[in-house]
Coordinates of N, CA, C and O in Angstrom, one line a residue:
M130 N 0.8 -1.2 0.0 CA 0.0 0.0 0.0 C 0.9 1.3 0.0 O 0.6 2.3 0.6
S131 N 2.0 1.2 -0.7 CA 2.8 2.4 -0.7 C 2.2 3.5 -1.5 O 2.6 4.7 -1.2
D132 N 1.2 3.3 -2.3 CA 0.6 4.3 -3.0 C -0.3 5.1 -2.0 O -0.5 6.3 -2.2
V133 N -0.8 4.5 -0.9 CA -1.6 5.2 0.0 C -0.7 5.9 1.1 O -0.9 7.0 1.5
F134 N 0.3 5.1 1.6 CA 1.1 5.6 2.7 C 2.5 6.2 2.2 O 3.3 6.5 3.1
G135 N 2.6 6.3 0.9 CA 3.9 6.8 0.4 C 4.5 8.0 1.1 O 5.7 8.1 1.3
D136 N 3.6 9.0 1.2 CA 4.0 10.3 1.7 C 4.5 10.2 3.2 O 5.1 11.1 3.7
Y137 N 4.2 9.1 3.9 CA 4.5 9.0 5.3 C 5.6 7.9 5.6 O 5.9 7.7 6.8
I138 N 6.1 7.3 4.6 CA 7.2 6.4 4.8 C 8.5 7.1 4.8 O 8.8 7.8 3.8
P139 N 9.4 7.0 5.8 CA 10.6 7.7 5.8 C 11.5 7.2 4.7 O 11.6 6.0 4.3
S140 N 12.1 8.1 4.0 CA 13.0 7.8 2.9 C 14.4 8.5 3.1 O 14.4 9.7 3.2
F141 N 15.4 7.7 3.2 CA 16.7 8.4 3.5 C 17.8 7.5 3.0 O 17.6 6.3 2.6
H142 N 19.0 8.1 2.9 CA 20.2 7.3 2.5 C 21.2 7.4 3.6 O 21.3 8.3 4.3
Y143 N 22.0 6.3 3.8 CA 23.1 6.2 4.7 C 24.3 6.9 4.1 O 24.6 6.7 2.9
L144 N 24.9 7.6 4.9 CA 26.3 8.2 4.5 C 27.3 7.6 5.3 O 27.4 7.8 6.6
V145 N 28.1 6.8 4.7 CA 29.2 6.1 5.5 C 30.4 7.0 5.5 O 30.9 7.5 4.5
V146 N 30.9 7.2 6.8 CA 32.0 8.1 6.9 C 33.3 7.2 7.2 O 33.3 6.6 8.2
P147 N 34.2 7.2 6.3 CA 35.5 6.4 6.5 C 36.3 7.0 7.5 O 37.3 7.7 7.1
L148 N 36.1 6.8 8.8 CA 36.7 7.6 9.8 C 38.3 7.4 9.8 O 39.0 8.3 10.2
N149 N 38.7 6.2 9.4 CA 40.1 6.0 9.5 C 40.9 6.8 8.4 O 42.1 6.8 8.5
Q150 N 40.2 7.5 7.5 CA 40.9 8.2 6.5 C 41.1 9.7 7.1 O 41.8 10.5 6.4
Y151 N 40.6 10.0 8.2 CA 40.7 11.3 8.7 C 41.8 11.3 9.9 O 41.8 10.4 10.7
S152 N 42.8 12.2 9.8 CA 43.7 12.3 10.9 C 43.2 13.1 12.0 O 42.1 13.7 11.9
K153 N 43.8 13.0 13.2 CA 43.4 13.8 14.3 C 43.3 15.3 14.0 O 42.4 16.0 14.3
Q154 N 44.3 15.7 13.2 CA 44.4 17.2 12.8 C 43.2 17.5 11.9 O 42.6 18.6 12.0
D155 N 42.9 16.6 11.0 CA 41.8 16.9 10.1 C 40.4 17.1 10.8 O 39.7 17.9 10.5
L156 N 40.2 16.2 11.8 CA 39.0 16.3 12.6 C 39.0 17.6 13.4 O 38.0 18.3 13.6
I157 N 40.1 18.0 14.1 CA 40.2 19.2 14.8 C 39.9 20.4 14.0 O 39.2 21.4 14.4
E158 N 40.3 20.4 12.7 CA 40.1 21.5 11.8 C 38.6 21.7 11.5 O 38.1 22.7 11.1
K159 N 37.8 20.5 11.6 CA 36.3 20.6 11.4 C 35.7 21.6 12.4 O 34.7 22.2 12.2
N160 N 36.3 21.5 13.6 CA 35.9 22.4 14.7 C 34.4 22.3 15.0 O 33.7 23.4 15.2
D161 N 33.8 21.2 15.1 CA 32.4 21.0 15.4 C 32.2 19.8 16.4 O 33.1 19.1 16.8
E162 N 31.0 19.7 16.9 CA 30.6 18.7 17.8 C 30.9 17.3 17.4 O 31.3 16.4 18.0
L163 N 30.5 17.0 16.0 CA 30.6 15.7 15.5 C 32.1 15.3 15.4 O 32.5 14.1 15.7
S164 N 33.0 16.3 15.2 CA 34.4 16.0 15.1 C 34.9 15.5 16.5 O 35.8 14.6 16.5
L165 N 34.4 16.0 17.6 CA 34.8 15.5 18.9 C 34.4 14.0 19.1 O 35.2 13.2 19.6
I166 N 33.2 13.7 18.7 CA 32.7 12.3 18.7 C 33.6 11.4 17.9 O 34.1 10.3 18.3
F167 N 34.0 11.9 16.7 CA 34.9 11.1 15.8 C 36.3 10.9 16.5 O 36.8 9.9 16.3
L168 N 36.7 11.9 17.0 CA 38.0 11.8 17.8 C 38.0 10.8 18.8 O 39.0 10.0 18.9
I169 N 37.0 10.8 19.6 CA 36.9 9.7 20.7 C 36.7 8.3 20.0 O 37.3 7.3 20.5
N170 N 35.9 8.3 19.0 CA 35.7 7.0 18.3 C 36.9 6.4 17.7 O 37.0 5.2 17.6
Q171 N 37.9 7.2 17.3 CA 39.1 6.7 16.8 C 40.1 6.0 17.7 O 40.9 5.3 17.3
L172 N 39.8 6.3 19.0 CA 40.7 5.7 20.0 C 40.5 4.2 20.1 O 39.5 3.6 20.0
Q173 N 41.7 3.6 20.2 CA 41.7 2.1 20.3 C 41.9 1.6 21.8 O 41.7 0.4 22.0
S174 N 42.5 2.5 22.6 CA 42.7 2.0 24.0 C 42.6 3.2 24.9 O 42.6 4.4 24.5
S175 N 42.4 3.0 26.2 CA 42.2 4.1 27.1 C 43.5 5.0 27.2 O 43.3 6.1 27.4
S176 N 44.6 4.4 27.0 CA 45.8 5.2 27.0 C 45.9 6.3 26.0 O 46.5 7.3 26.1
E177 N 45.3 6.0 24.8 CA 45.2 7.0 23.7 C 44.4 8.2 24.1 O 44.6 9.3 23.5
F178 N 43.4 8.1 25.0 CA 42.6 9.2 25.4 C 43.5 10.3 25.9 O 43.1 11.5 25.6
H179 N 44.5 10.0 26.6 CA 45.3 11.0 27.1 C 46.0 11.9 26.0 O 46.3 13.1 26.3
D180 N 46.2 11.4 24.8 CA 46.8 12.2 23.8 C 45.9 13.3 23.2 O 46.4 14.2 22.7
L181 N 44.6 13.3 23.6 CA 43.7 14.3 23.2 C 43.9 15.6 24.1 O 43.3 16.6 23.8
K182 N 44.8 15.5 25.0 CA 45.1 16.7 25.9 C 45.7 17.8 25.0 O 45.7 18.9 25.3
D183 N 46.3 17.4 23.9 CA 47.0 18.3 23.0 C 46.1 19.1 22.1 O 46.5 19.9 21.3
I184 N 44.8 18.9 22.2 CA 43.8 19.6 21.4 C 43.9 21.1 21.6 O 43.9 21.5 22.7
P185 N 43.9 21.9 20.6 CA 44.1 23.3 20.8 C 43.0 23.9 21.5 O 41.8 23.5 21.5
K186 N 43.3 24.9 22.3 CA 42.4 25.6 23.2 C 41.2 26.2 22.4 O 40.1 26.2 22.9
E187 N 41.5 26.7 21.2 CA 40.4 27.3 20.4 C 39.3 26.3 20.0 O 38.1 26.6 20.0
Y188 N 39.7 25.0 19.9 CA 38.8 24.0 19.5 C 37.7 23.8 20.7 O 36.6 23.8 20.5
T189 N 38.3 23.7 21.9 CA 37.4 23.4 23.0 C 36.6 24.7 23.3 O 35.5 24.6 23.8
E190 N 37.2 25.8 23.1 CA 36.4 27.1 23.4 C 35.2 27.2 22.5 O 34.1 27.6 23.0
H191 N 35.4 26.8 21.3 CA 34.3 26.9 20.3 C 33.2 26.0 20.8 O 32.0 26.4 20.8
L192 N 33.6 24.8 21.2 CA 32.5 23.8 21.7 C 31.8 24.4 23.0 O 30.6 24.2 23.1
T193 N 32.6 25.0 23.8 CA 32.1 25.5 25.0 C 31.0 26.7 24.7 O 30.0 26.8 25.3
E194 N 31.3 27.6 23.8 CA 30.5 28.7 23.6 C 29.3 28.4 22.7 O 28.3 29.1 22.9
D195 N 29.4 27.6 21.7 CA 28.4 27.5 20.7 C 27.5 26.3 20.7 O 26.5 26.3 20.0
T196 N 27.8 25.3 21.5 CA 27.0 24.1 21.5 C 25.8 24.3 22.5 O 25.8 24.6 23.5
P197 N 24.6 24.0 21.8 CA 23.3 24.0 22.7 C 23.3 23.0 23.8 O 23.9 21.9 23.6
D198 N 22.6 23.2 24.9 CA 22.6 22.3 26.0 C 22.1 20.9 25.6 O 22.7 19.9 26.0
Y199 N 21.0 20.8 24.8 CA 20.5 19.5 24.5 C 21.6 18.7 23.7 O 21.7 17.5 23.8
L200 N 22.4 19.4 22.9 CA 23.3 18.6 22.1 C 24.6 18.2 23.0 O 25.1 17.1 22.7
L201 N 24.8 19.0 24.0 CA 25.8 18.6 24.9 C 25.5 17.3 25.6 O 26.3 16.4 25.8
K202 N 24.2 17.1 26.0 CA 23.7 16.0 26.7 C 23.9 14.8 25.7 O 24.3 13.6 26.1
I203 N 23.5 14.9 24.5 CA 23.7 13.8 23.5 C 25.1 13.5 23.4 O 25.5 12.3 23.3
I204 N 26.0 14.5 23.1 CA 27.4 14.2 23.0 C 27.9 13.5 24.2 O 28.7 12.5 24.1
G205 N 27.5 13.9 25.4 CA 28.0 13.2 26.6 C 27.6 11.7 26.6 O 28.4 10.9 27.0
K206 N 26.4 11.5 26.2 CA 25.9 10.0 26.2 C 26.6 9.2 25.2 O 27.0 8.1 25.4
V207 N 26.9 9.7 24.0 CA 27.6 9.1 22.9 C 29.0 8.8 23.4 O 29.5 7.7 23.2
I208 N 29.6 9.8 24.0 CA 31.0 9.6 24.4 C 31.2 8.6 25.6 O 32.1 7.8 25.6
A209 N 30.1 8.6 26.4 CA 30.1 7.6 27.5 C 30.1 6.2 26.9 O 30.9 5.3 27.4
V210 N 29.3 5.9 25.9 CA 29.3 4.6 25.3 C 30.6 4.2 24.7 O 31.1 3.1 24.9
L211 N 31.2 5.2 24.0 CA 32.5 5.0 23.3 C 33.6 4.7 24.4 O 34.4 3.8 24.2
L212 N 33.6 5.4 25.5 CA 34.5 5.2 26.6 C 34.4 3.9 27.3 O 35.4 3.3 27.7
H213 N 33.1 3.5 27.5 CA 32.9 2.2 28.1 C 33.5 1.1 27.3 O 33.9 0.1 27.9
K214 N 33.4 1.3 26.0 CA 34.0 0.2 25.1 C 35.5 0.1 25.3 O 36.2 -1.0 25.0
L215 N 36.2 1.2 25.8 CA 37.6 1.1 26.1 C 37.9 0.6 27.4 O 39.1 0.7 27.9
N216 N 36.8 0.2 28.2 CA 37.0 -0.4 29.5 C 37.4 0.7 30.5 O 38.2 0.4 31.5
L217 N 37.1 1.9 30.3 CA 37.3 3.0 31.3 C 36.5 2.7 32.4 O 35.3 2.3 32.3
P218 N 37.0 3.0 33.7 CA 36.1 2.9 34.9 C 34.9 3.8 34.9 O 35.0 4.9 34.3
D219 N 33.8 3.4 35.5 CA 32.6 4.2 35.4 C 32.8 5.7 36.0 O 32.3 6.6 35.4
E220 N 33.6 5.8 37.0 CA 33.9 7.1 37.6 C 34.6 8.0 36.5 O 34.3 9.2 36.5
E221 N 35.6 7.4 35.9 CA 36.3 8.2 34.8 C 35.4 8.7 33.7 O 35.4 9.9 33.3
V222 N 34.5 7.8 33.3 CA 33.5 8.1 32.3 C 32.6 9.2 32.7 O 32.3 10.2 32.1
Y223 N 32.1 9.1 34.0 CA 31.2 10.1 34.5 C 31.9 11.4 34.7 O 31.3 12.5 34.3
D224 N 33.2 11.4 35.1 CA 33.9 12.8 35.2 C 34.0 13.4 33.9 O 33.9 14.6 33.8
I225 N 34.3 12.7 32.8 CA 34.6 13.2 31.5 C 33.3 13.7 31.0 O 33.2 14.9 30.5
T226 N 32.2 13.0 31.0 CA 30.9 13.4 30.5 C 30.3 14.6 31.3 O 29.7 15.5 30.8
D227 N 30.6 14.6 32.6 CA 30.2 15.7 33.4 C 30.8 17.0 33.0 O 30.2 18.1 33.0
Q228 N 32.1 17.0 32.6 CA 32.8 18.1 32.2 C 32.2 18.6 30.8 O 32.1 19.8 30.6
I229 N 31.8 17.7 30.1 CA 31.1 18.1 28.7 C 29.8 18.8 29.0 O 29.6 19.9 28.5
T230 N 28.9 18.2 29.8 CA 27.6 18.8 30.0 C 27.7 20.1 30.8 O 26.8 21.0 30.7
R231 N 28.8 20.3 31.5 CA 29.0 21.6 32.3 C 29.8 22.6 31.5 O 30.3 23.6 32.1
R232 N 30.1 22.3 30.2 CA 30.9 23.1 29.3 C 32.3 23.4 29.8 O 32.8 24.5 29.7
K233 N 32.9 22.4 30.4 CA 34.3 22.5 30.8 C 35.2 21.6 29.9 O 35.9 20.8 30.5
F234 N 35.1 21.8 28.7 CA 35.8 21.0 27.7 C 37.3 21.0 28.0 O 38.0 20.0 27.9
S235 N 37.8 22.2 28.3 CA 39.3 22.2 28.5 C 39.7 21.5 29.7 O 40.9 21.1 29.8
M236 N 38.8 21.2 30.7 CA 39.3 20.4 31.9 C 38.9 18.9 31.7 O 39.2 18.1 32.5
M237 N 38.4 18.5 30.6 CA 37.9 17.2 30.3 C 39.0 16.2 30.5 O 38.8 15.0 30.9
F238 N 40.3 16.5 30.1 CA 41.4 15.6 30.1 C 42.3 15.8 31.3 O 43.2 15.0 31.5
D239 N 42.0 16.7 32.2 CA 42.9 17.0 33.3 C 43.2 16.0 34.3 O 44.3 15.7 34.6
N240 N 42.1 15.4 34.8 CA 42.2 14.3 35.8 C 42.1 12.9 35.3 O 42.0 12.0 36.0
F241 N 42.2 12.8 33.9 CA 42.0 11.4 33.3 C 43.3 10.6 33.7 O 44.4 10.9 33.6
Q242 N 42.9 9.4 34.2 CA 43.9 8.3 34.5 C 43.8 7.3 33.5 O 42.8 6.6 33.5
A243 N 44.8 7.1 32.6 CA 44.7 6.1 31.5 C 45.0 4.7 32.0 O 46.1 4.2 32.1
Y244 N 43.9 4.0 32.5 CA 44.0 2.6 32.8 C 42.8 1.9 32.5 O 41.7 2.4 32.5
D245 N 42.9 0.7 32.2 CA 41.8 -0.2 31.9 C 41.6 -1.1 33.0 O 42.4 -1.9 33.4
V246 N 40.4 -1.0 33.7 CA 40.1 -1.7 34.9 C 40.2 -3.2 34.7 O 40.9 -3.9 35.5
Q247 N 39.6 -3.8 33.6 CA 39.7 -5.2 33.4 C 41.1 -5.7 33.2 O 41.5 -6.7 33.7
E248 N 41.8 -4.9 32.4 CA 43.2 -5.3 32.1 C 44.1 -5.2 33.3 O 44.8 -6.1 33.6
T249 N 43.9 -4.2 34.1 CA 44.6 -4.0 35.4 C 44.4 -5.2 36.3 O 45.3 -5.7 36.9
R250 N 43.1 -5.5 36.4 CA 42.7 -6.6 37.3 C 43.4 -7.9 36.8 O 43.8 -8.8 37.6
R251 N 43.2 -8.2 35.5 CA 43.8 -9.4 34.9 C 45.3 -9.4 35.1 O 45.8 -10.5 35.6
V252 N 46.0 -8.3 35.0 CA 47.5 -8.4 35.2 C 47.8 -8.6 36.7 O 48.6 -9.4 37.0
S253 N 47.0 -8.1 37.6 CA 47.2 -8.2 39.0 C 46.9 -9.7 39.4 O 47.7 -10.3 40.1
R254 N 45.9 -10.3 38.8 CA 45.7 -11.8 39.1 C 46.8 -12.6 38.6 O 47.2 -13.5 39.3
E255 N 47.4 -12.3 37.4 CA 48.5 -13.0 36.8 C 49.7 -12.9 37.8 O 50.4 -13.9 38.1
E256 N 49.9 -11.7 38.2 CA 51.1 -11.5 39.2 C 50.8 -12.3 40.5 O 51.8 -12.9 41.0
G257 N 49.6 -12.3 40.9 CA 49.2 -13.1 42.1 C 49.5 -14.6 42.0 O 49.9 -15.2 42.9
R258 N 49.1 -15.1 40.7 CA 49.3 -16.5 40.5 C 50.8 -16.8 40.5 O 51.2 -17.9 41.0
I259 N 51.6 -16.0 39.8 CA 53.0 -16.2 39.7 C 53.7 -16.3 41.1 O 54.4 -17.1 41.5
E260 N 53.3 -15.3 41.9 CA 53.8 -15.3 43.3 C 53.1 -16.3 44.2 O 53.5 -16.4 45.4
G261 N 52.0 -16.9 43.8 CA 51.2 -17.7 44.6 C 50.5 -17.0 45.7 O 50.1 -17.6 46.7
K262 N 50.1 -15.7 45.5 CA 49.4 -15.0 46.4 C 48.3 -14.2 45.7 O 48.3 -14.0 44.5
I263 N 47.4 -13.6 46.5 CA 46.3 -12.7 45.9 C 46.7 -11.3 46.2 O 45.9 -10.4 46.1
E264 N 48.0 -11.1 46.6 CA 48.5 -9.8 47.0 C 48.2 -8.7 46.0 O 47.8 -7.6 46.3
G265 N 48.6 -9.1 44.7 CA 48.4 -8.0 43.6 C 47.1 -7.4 43.5 O 46.9 -6.2 43.4
E266 N 46.0 -8.3 43.5 CA 44.6 -7.9 43.3 C 44.2 -7.0 44.6 O 43.6 -6.0 44.4
Q267 N 44.7 -7.4 45.7 CA 44.3 -6.8 47.0 C 45.0 -5.3 47.0 O 44.3 -4.4 47.3
L268 N 46.2 -5.3 46.5 CA 46.9 -3.9 46.5 C 46.2 -3.0 45.4 O 46.1 -1.8 45.7
L269 N 45.8 -3.6 44.3 CA 45.1 -2.8 43.3 C 43.8 -2.3 43.9 O 43.5 -1.1 43.7
L270 N 43.1 -3.1 44.6 CA 41.8 -2.6 45.3 C 42.1 -1.6 46.2 O 41.3 -0.6 46.3
I271 N 43.1 -1.7 47.0 CA 43.4 -0.6 48.0 C 43.7 0.7 47.3 O 43.3 1.7 47.7
K272 N 44.5 0.6 46.2 CA 44.9 1.8 45.4 C 43.6 2.5 44.9 O 43.5 3.7 44.9
L273 N 42.7 1.7 44.3 CA 41.5 2.2 43.8 C 40.6 2.9 44.9 O 40.0 3.9 44.7
V274 N 40.5 2.2 46.1 CA 39.8 2.8 47.2 C 40.4 4.1 47.7 O 39.7 5.1 47.9
I275 N 41.7 4.2 47.7 CA 42.4 5.4 48.1 C 42.1 6.5 47.1 O 41.9 7.7 47.5
K276 N 42.2 6.1 45.8 CA 41.9 7.2 44.8 C 40.5 7.7 44.9 O 40.3 9.0 44.8
K277 N 39.5 6.9 45.2 CA 38.1 7.4 45.4 C 38.0 8.2 46.7 O 37.3 9.2 46.8
L278 N 38.7 7.7 47.7 CA 38.7 8.4 49.1 C 39.2 9.8 48.9 O 38.7 10.8 49.6
E279 N 40.3 10.0 48.1 CA 40.8 11.3 47.9 C 39.8 12.2 47.2 O 39.9 13.5 47.4
K280 N 38.9 11.7 46.5 CA 37.8 12.5 45.9 C 36.6 12.6 46.8 O 35.5 12.9 46.3
N281 N 36.7 12.2 48.0 CA 35.6 12.4 49.1 C 34.4 11.5 48.8 O 33.4 11.8 49.2
Y282 N 34.6 10.2 48.2 CA 33.5 9.3 48.0 C 33.4 8.6 49.4 O 34.4 8.3 50.1
S283 N 32.2 8.3 49.8 CA 31.9 7.4 51.0 C 32.3 6.0 50.7 O 32.4 5.6 49.5
A284 N 32.3 5.1 51.7 CA 32.6 3.8 51.5 C 31.5 3.1 50.7 O 31.8 2.2 49.9
E285 N 30.3 3.4 50.9 CA 29.2 2.9 50.2 C 29.3 3.2 48.7 O 29.0 2.3 47.8
Q286 N 29.7 4.5 48.4 CA 29.8 4.9 46.9 C 31.0 4.1 46.3 O 30.8 3.6 45.2
I287 N 32.0 3.9 47.1 CA 33.2 3.2 46.5 C 32.9 1.8 46.2 O 33.2 1.3 45.1
A288 N 32.1 1.2 47.1 CA 31.7 -0.2 46.9 C 30.9 -0.4 45.7 O 31.1 -1.3 44.9
E289 N 30.0 0.6 45.5 CA 29.1 0.5 44.3 C 29.9 0.7 43.1 O 29.7 0.0 42.0
I290 N 30.8 1.8 42.9 CA 31.6 2.0 41.9 C 32.5 0.9 41.4 O 32.6 0.5 40.3
L291 N 33.2 0.3 42.4 CA 34.1 -0.8 42.2 C 33.4 -2.2 42.1 O 34.1 -3.2 41.9
E292 N 32.1 -2.2 42.3 CA 31.3 -3.4 42.3 C 31.9 -4.5 43.2 O 32.1 -5.7 42.9
E293 N 32.1 -4.0 44.5 CA 32.6 -4.9 45.5 C 31.6 -4.8 46.7 O 30.9 -3.8 46.8
S294 N 31.6 -5.8 47.6 CA 30.8 -5.7 48.7 C 31.3 -4.6 49.7 O 32.5 -4.4 49.8
L295 N 30.4 -4.0 50.4 CA 30.7 -3.0 51.5 C 31.6 -3.7 52.6 O 32.5 -3.1 53.1
D296 N 31.4 -5.0 52.8 CA 32.2 -5.7 53.8 C 33.7 -5.8 53.4 O 34.6 -5.8 54.2
T297 N 33.9 -5.8 52.1 CA 35.3 -5.8 51.6 C 35.9 -4.4 51.6 O 37.1 -4.2 51.9
I298 N 35.1 -3.4 51.3 CA 35.6 -2.1 51.1 C 35.8 -1.3 52.5 O 36.7 -0.6 52.7
Q299 N 34.8 -1.6 53.4 CA 34.8 -0.8 54.6 C 36.1 -0.9 55.4 O 36.6 0.2 55.9
P300 N 36.7 -2.1 55.6 CA 37.9 -2.1 56.4 C 39.1 -1.3 55.7 O 39.9 -0.6 56.4
I301 N 39.2 -1.5 54.4 CA 40.3 -0.7 53.7 C 40.0 0.8 53.8 O 40.9 1.6 54.1
Y302 N 38.7 1.2 53.6 CA 38.3 2.6 53.8 C 38.7 3.1 55.1 O 39.3 4.2 55.2
D303 N 38.4 2.4 56.2 CA 38.6 2.9 57.6 C 40.1 3.0 57.8 O 40.5 4.0 58.4
I304 N 40.9 2.1 57.4 CA 42.3 2.1 57.6 C 43.0 3.3 56.9 O 43.7 4.1 57.4
A305 N 42.6 3.4 55.6 CA 43.1 4.5 54.7 C 42.7 5.9 55.3 O 43.5 6.8 55.3
L306 N 41.4 6.0 55.8 CA 40.9 7.3 56.2 C 41.8 7.7 57.4 O 42.0 9.0 57.5
R307 N 42.2 6.8 58.3 CA 43.1 7.2 59.4 C 44.5 7.8 58.9 O 45.1 8.5 59.7
Q308 N 44.9 7.4 57.8 CA 46.1 7.9 57.3 C 46.1 9.3 56.6 O 47.1 9.9 56.3
A309 N 44.9 9.8 56.3 CA 44.7 11.0 55.5 C 45.5 12.1 56.1 O 45.6 12.2 57.3
P310 N 46.1 13.0 55.3 CA 46.1 12.9 53.8 C 47.3 12.1 53.2 O 47.4 12.1 52.0
D311 N 48.1 11.5 54.1 CA 49.3 10.8 53.6 C 49.0 9.3 53.4 O 49.4 8.5 54.2
Y312 N 48.2 9.0 52.3 CA 47.8 7.6 52.1 C 49.0 6.8 51.7 O 49.8 7.2 50.9
N313 N 49.1 5.6 52.2 CA 50.1 4.7 51.9 C 49.5 3.3 51.5 O 49.1 2.6 52.5
T314 N 49.6 2.8 50.3 CA 49.0 1.6 49.9 C 49.6 0.4 50.8 O 48.9 -0.5 51.3
D315 N 50.9 0.4 50.8 CA 51.6 -0.7 51.5 C 51.2 -0.8 53.0 O 51.0 -1.9 53.5
K316 N 51.1 0.3 53.7 CA 50.7 0.4 55.1 C 49.3 -0.1 55.3 O 49.0 -0.8 56.2
V317 N 48.4 0.3 54.4 CA 47.0 -0.1 54.5 C 47.0 -1.7 54.3 O 46.4 -2.4 55.0
F318 N 47.7 -2.1 53.3 CA 47.8 -3.6 53.0 C 48.3 -4.4 54.3 O 47.7 -5.4 54.7
E319 N 49.4 -3.9 54.9 CA 49.9 -4.5 56.1 C 48.9 -4.5 57.2 O 48.7 -5.6 57.9
E320 N 48.3 -3.4 57.5 CA 47.4 -3.3 58.6 C 46.2 -4.2 58.4 O 45.7 -4.8 59.2
L321 N 45.7 -4.1 57.1 CA 44.5 -4.9 56.8 C 44.8 -6.4 57.0 O 44.0 -7.1 57.6
N322 N 46.0 -6.9 56.7 CA 46.3 -8.3 56.7 C 46.7 -8.7 58.1 O 46.5 -9.8 58.6
S323 N 47.3 -7.7 59.0 CA 47.6 -8.1 60.3 C 46.3 -8.1 61.2 O 46.2 -8.9 62.1
N324 N 45.3 -7.4 60.8 CA 44.0 -7.5 61.5 C 43.4 -8.9 61.3 O 42.6 -9.3 62.1
K325 N 43.6 -9.5 60.1 CA 43.0 -10.8 59.8 C 43.8 -11.9 60.6 O 43.3 -12.9 60.9

């Protein structure tokens, strides 16, 4: 019944963008919101995200001044999906997208820590197996708890972010909190295990 409904059937063509044919500089010269999404989409690992710190100030200033609020929210959501594919921790993704929606593009890369949670845990487990201990994974968890503690997260928030039980996080949190502001991963580890 296309003769009856023809006027109401969406008709469009796909435009395939060969993203790998554009260099970082080519995209920056576009100086628009879509180019920022393309820049993020080109990244192959979380460590490459740090390279975006070299983006010219004029580029981020243009995005800050001219992008409507509704578009900032969409950009934030799209970039969150792309960053999750790189195995960035949820907190890192939230910090970056929060900078976007608050028009703080220039600060977007300031606090970024280039690490892959799954890969870091995998490496820690391997080290633990080689040494015959679970020490590596426990030290990593302590480091992550301290990092969140420095940003004033509660034990409950940290447990939720790291997807660990509060029973696991609370003792680490309490020991580290007593050390503030001079946190020491090894000392927390020692005290935690001496209590056991």
